XYZ file of C-alpha atoms in Angstrom:
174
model
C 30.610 0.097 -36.038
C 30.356 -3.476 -36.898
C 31.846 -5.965 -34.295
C 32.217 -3.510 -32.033
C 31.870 -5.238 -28.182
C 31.346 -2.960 -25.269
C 34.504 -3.739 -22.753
C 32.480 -2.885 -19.710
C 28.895 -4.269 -20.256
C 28.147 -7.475 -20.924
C 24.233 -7.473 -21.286
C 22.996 -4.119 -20.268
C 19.317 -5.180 -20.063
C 20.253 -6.894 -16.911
C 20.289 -3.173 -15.353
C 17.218 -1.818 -16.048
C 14.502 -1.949 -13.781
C 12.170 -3.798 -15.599
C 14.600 -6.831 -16.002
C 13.809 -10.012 -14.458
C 16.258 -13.145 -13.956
C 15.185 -16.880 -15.043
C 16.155 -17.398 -10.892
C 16.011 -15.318 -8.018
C 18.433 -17.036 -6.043
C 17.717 -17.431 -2.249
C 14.645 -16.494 -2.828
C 13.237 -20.113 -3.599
C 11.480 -20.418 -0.237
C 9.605 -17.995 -0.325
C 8.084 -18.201 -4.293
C 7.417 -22.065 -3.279
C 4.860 -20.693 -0.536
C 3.535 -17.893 -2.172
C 3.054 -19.838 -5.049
C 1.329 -22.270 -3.279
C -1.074 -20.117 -2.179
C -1.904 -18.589 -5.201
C -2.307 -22.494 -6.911
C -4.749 -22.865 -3.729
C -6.988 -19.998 -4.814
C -7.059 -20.814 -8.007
C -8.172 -24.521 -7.148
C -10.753 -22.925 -4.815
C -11.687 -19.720 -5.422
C -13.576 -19.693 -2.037
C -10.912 -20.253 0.144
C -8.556 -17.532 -1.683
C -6.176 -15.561 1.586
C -4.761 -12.506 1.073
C -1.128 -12.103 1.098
C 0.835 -9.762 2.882
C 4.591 -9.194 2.586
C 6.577 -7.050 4.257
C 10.398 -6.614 4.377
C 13.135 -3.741 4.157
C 13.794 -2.355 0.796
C 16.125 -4.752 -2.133
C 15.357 -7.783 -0.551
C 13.443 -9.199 -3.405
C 9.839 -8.770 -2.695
C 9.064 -6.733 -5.655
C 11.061 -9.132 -7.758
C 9.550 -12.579 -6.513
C 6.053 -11.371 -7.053
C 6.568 -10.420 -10.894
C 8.401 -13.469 -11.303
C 5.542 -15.428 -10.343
C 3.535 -13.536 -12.137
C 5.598 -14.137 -15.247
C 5.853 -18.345 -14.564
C 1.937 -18.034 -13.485
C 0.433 -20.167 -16.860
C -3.101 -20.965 -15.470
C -5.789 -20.053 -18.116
C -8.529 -18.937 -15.197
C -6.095 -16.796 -13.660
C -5.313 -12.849 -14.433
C -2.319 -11.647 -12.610
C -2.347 -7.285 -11.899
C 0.609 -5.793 -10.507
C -0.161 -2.375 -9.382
C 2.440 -0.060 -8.325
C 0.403 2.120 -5.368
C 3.171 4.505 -5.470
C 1.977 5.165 -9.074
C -1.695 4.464 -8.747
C -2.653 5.786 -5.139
C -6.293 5.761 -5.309
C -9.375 3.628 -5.226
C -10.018 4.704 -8.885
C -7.055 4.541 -10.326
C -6.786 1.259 -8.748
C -9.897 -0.343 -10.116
C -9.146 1.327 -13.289
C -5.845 -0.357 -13.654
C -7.672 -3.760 -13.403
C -10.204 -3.394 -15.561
C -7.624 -1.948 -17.967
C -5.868 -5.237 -17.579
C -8.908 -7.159 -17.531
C -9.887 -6.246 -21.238
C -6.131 -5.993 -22.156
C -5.778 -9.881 -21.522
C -9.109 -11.218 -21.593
C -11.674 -9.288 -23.826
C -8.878 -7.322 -25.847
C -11.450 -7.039 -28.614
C -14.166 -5.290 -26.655
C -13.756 -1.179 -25.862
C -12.545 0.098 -22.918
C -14.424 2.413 -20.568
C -13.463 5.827 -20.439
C -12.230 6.603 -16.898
C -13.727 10.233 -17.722
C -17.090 10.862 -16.664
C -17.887 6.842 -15.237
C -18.890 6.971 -11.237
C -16.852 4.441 -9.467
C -19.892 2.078 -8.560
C -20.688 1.657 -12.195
C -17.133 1.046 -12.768
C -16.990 -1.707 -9.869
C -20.148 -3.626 -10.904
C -18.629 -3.538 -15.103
C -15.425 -5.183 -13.501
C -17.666 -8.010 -11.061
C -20.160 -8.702 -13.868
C -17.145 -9.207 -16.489
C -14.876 -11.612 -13.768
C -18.040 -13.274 -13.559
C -19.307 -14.152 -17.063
C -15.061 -14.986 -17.779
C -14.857 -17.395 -14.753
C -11.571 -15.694 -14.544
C -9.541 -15.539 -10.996
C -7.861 -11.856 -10.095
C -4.726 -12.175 -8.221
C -4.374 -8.770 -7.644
C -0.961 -7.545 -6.327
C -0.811 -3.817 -4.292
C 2.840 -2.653 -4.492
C 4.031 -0.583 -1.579
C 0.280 -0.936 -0.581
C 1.442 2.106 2.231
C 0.835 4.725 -0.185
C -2.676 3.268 -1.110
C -3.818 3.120 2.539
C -3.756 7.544 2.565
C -6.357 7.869 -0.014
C -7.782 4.562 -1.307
C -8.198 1.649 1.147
C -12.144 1.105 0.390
C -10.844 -0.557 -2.820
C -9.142 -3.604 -0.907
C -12.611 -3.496 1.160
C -14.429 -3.533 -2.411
C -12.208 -6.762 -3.076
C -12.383 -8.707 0.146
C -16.166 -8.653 -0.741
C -16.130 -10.339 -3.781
C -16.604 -13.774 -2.433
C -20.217 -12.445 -1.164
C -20.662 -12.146 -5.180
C -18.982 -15.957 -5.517
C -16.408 -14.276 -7.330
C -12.793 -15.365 -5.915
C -10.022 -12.781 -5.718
C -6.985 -13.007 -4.263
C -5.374 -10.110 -2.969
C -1.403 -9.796 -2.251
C -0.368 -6.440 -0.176
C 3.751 -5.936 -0.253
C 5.399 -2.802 1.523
C-alpha cells in the first residue's frame, strides 16, 4: 500500500548486522588511537605495529574497526576485514586478501583459482602484486582465536613482509 508507515520500525536497516552508525558513541577514544596507528603505518610502512584488541563480547570492537575501515580514504592503503570464524585457515586467509586485493586494486586482471594453486605460489602472487602497487595491507583478523587452531603460520607469513620491504599492518581482535 501506498503511504503506508510501519508503527513499530522506524529504519529497520539500523538492525541488521551489517549496519554501521555515522558515530560510535563512547567509542571515540579508542578509534582516535587506533587510527593513529594505522595513519603511522601508512606514513612509514617500516615501522607498521600490529594491533591487538581484546574485550568481552558487544563492546564495540568489531564495530570500531569497520568503521575505520569505512572513514579510511588513503589511496596506498587496502583495508581486509576477515572474519576467522568464517575463514579459519592459512589459505582461506590469504585467499581472502588476494581476493580483495584484485577486487579493489587490479579489478580488471583475473583472479587465481584457489583450486589446484599451492599456497607458496599463492603467497609470492600476493607479495609480488603489494609490491609493484606500492599498496599498504591493513589486514584485520576477526576473533583471531579461531584462526590460531589451524592457521597461525599466515600471521607469521605477514610479520615477514617487512624482510621483503613490503609494510603490512596487522590488527588481531578477539
Amino acid at each position: 500500500m501506498l503511504g503506508y508507515e510501519d508503527p513499530i520500525f522506524r529504519e529497520k536497516e539500523v538492525l541488521s548486522p551489517d549496519y554501521l552508525p555515522d558515530h560510535l558513541p563512547h567509542r571515540e577514544k579508542e578509534i582516535k588511537a587506533i587510527s593513529s596507528l594505522i595513519n603511522d603505518a601508512l606514513r612509514n610502512p617500516k615501522y607498521a605495529r600490529n594491533i591487538f584488541i581484546f574485550g568481552p563480547p558487544g563492546t564495540g570492537k568489531t564495530a570500531s574497526i569497520k568503521f575505520i575501515f569505512q572513514k579510511l580514504s588513503e589511496v596506498n592503503a587496502l583495508p581486509i576485514y576477515i572474519n576467522c570464524f568464517r575463514v579459519n585457515t592459512r589459505m582461506g586467509a590469504l585467499y581472502t586478501m588476494v581476493i580483495e586485493f584484485f577486487r579493489r586494486i587490479r579489478p580488471t586482471r583475473r583472479i587465481p583459482s584457489r583450486r589446484g594453486i599451492a599456497y607458496d605460489e599463492l603467497y609470492d602472487l600476493f607479495q609480488t602484486e603489494i609490491k609493484k602497487s606500492k599498496v599498504i595491507p591493513i589486514i584485520c583478523f576477526d576473533e583471531v582465536d579461531h584462526l590460531l587452531r589451524r592457521g597461525s603460520e599466515i600471521l607469521y607469513d605477514l610479520s615477514r613482509f617487512k624482510e621483503e620491504s613490503l609494510g603490512a599492518q596487522i590488527i588481531m581482535i578477539t
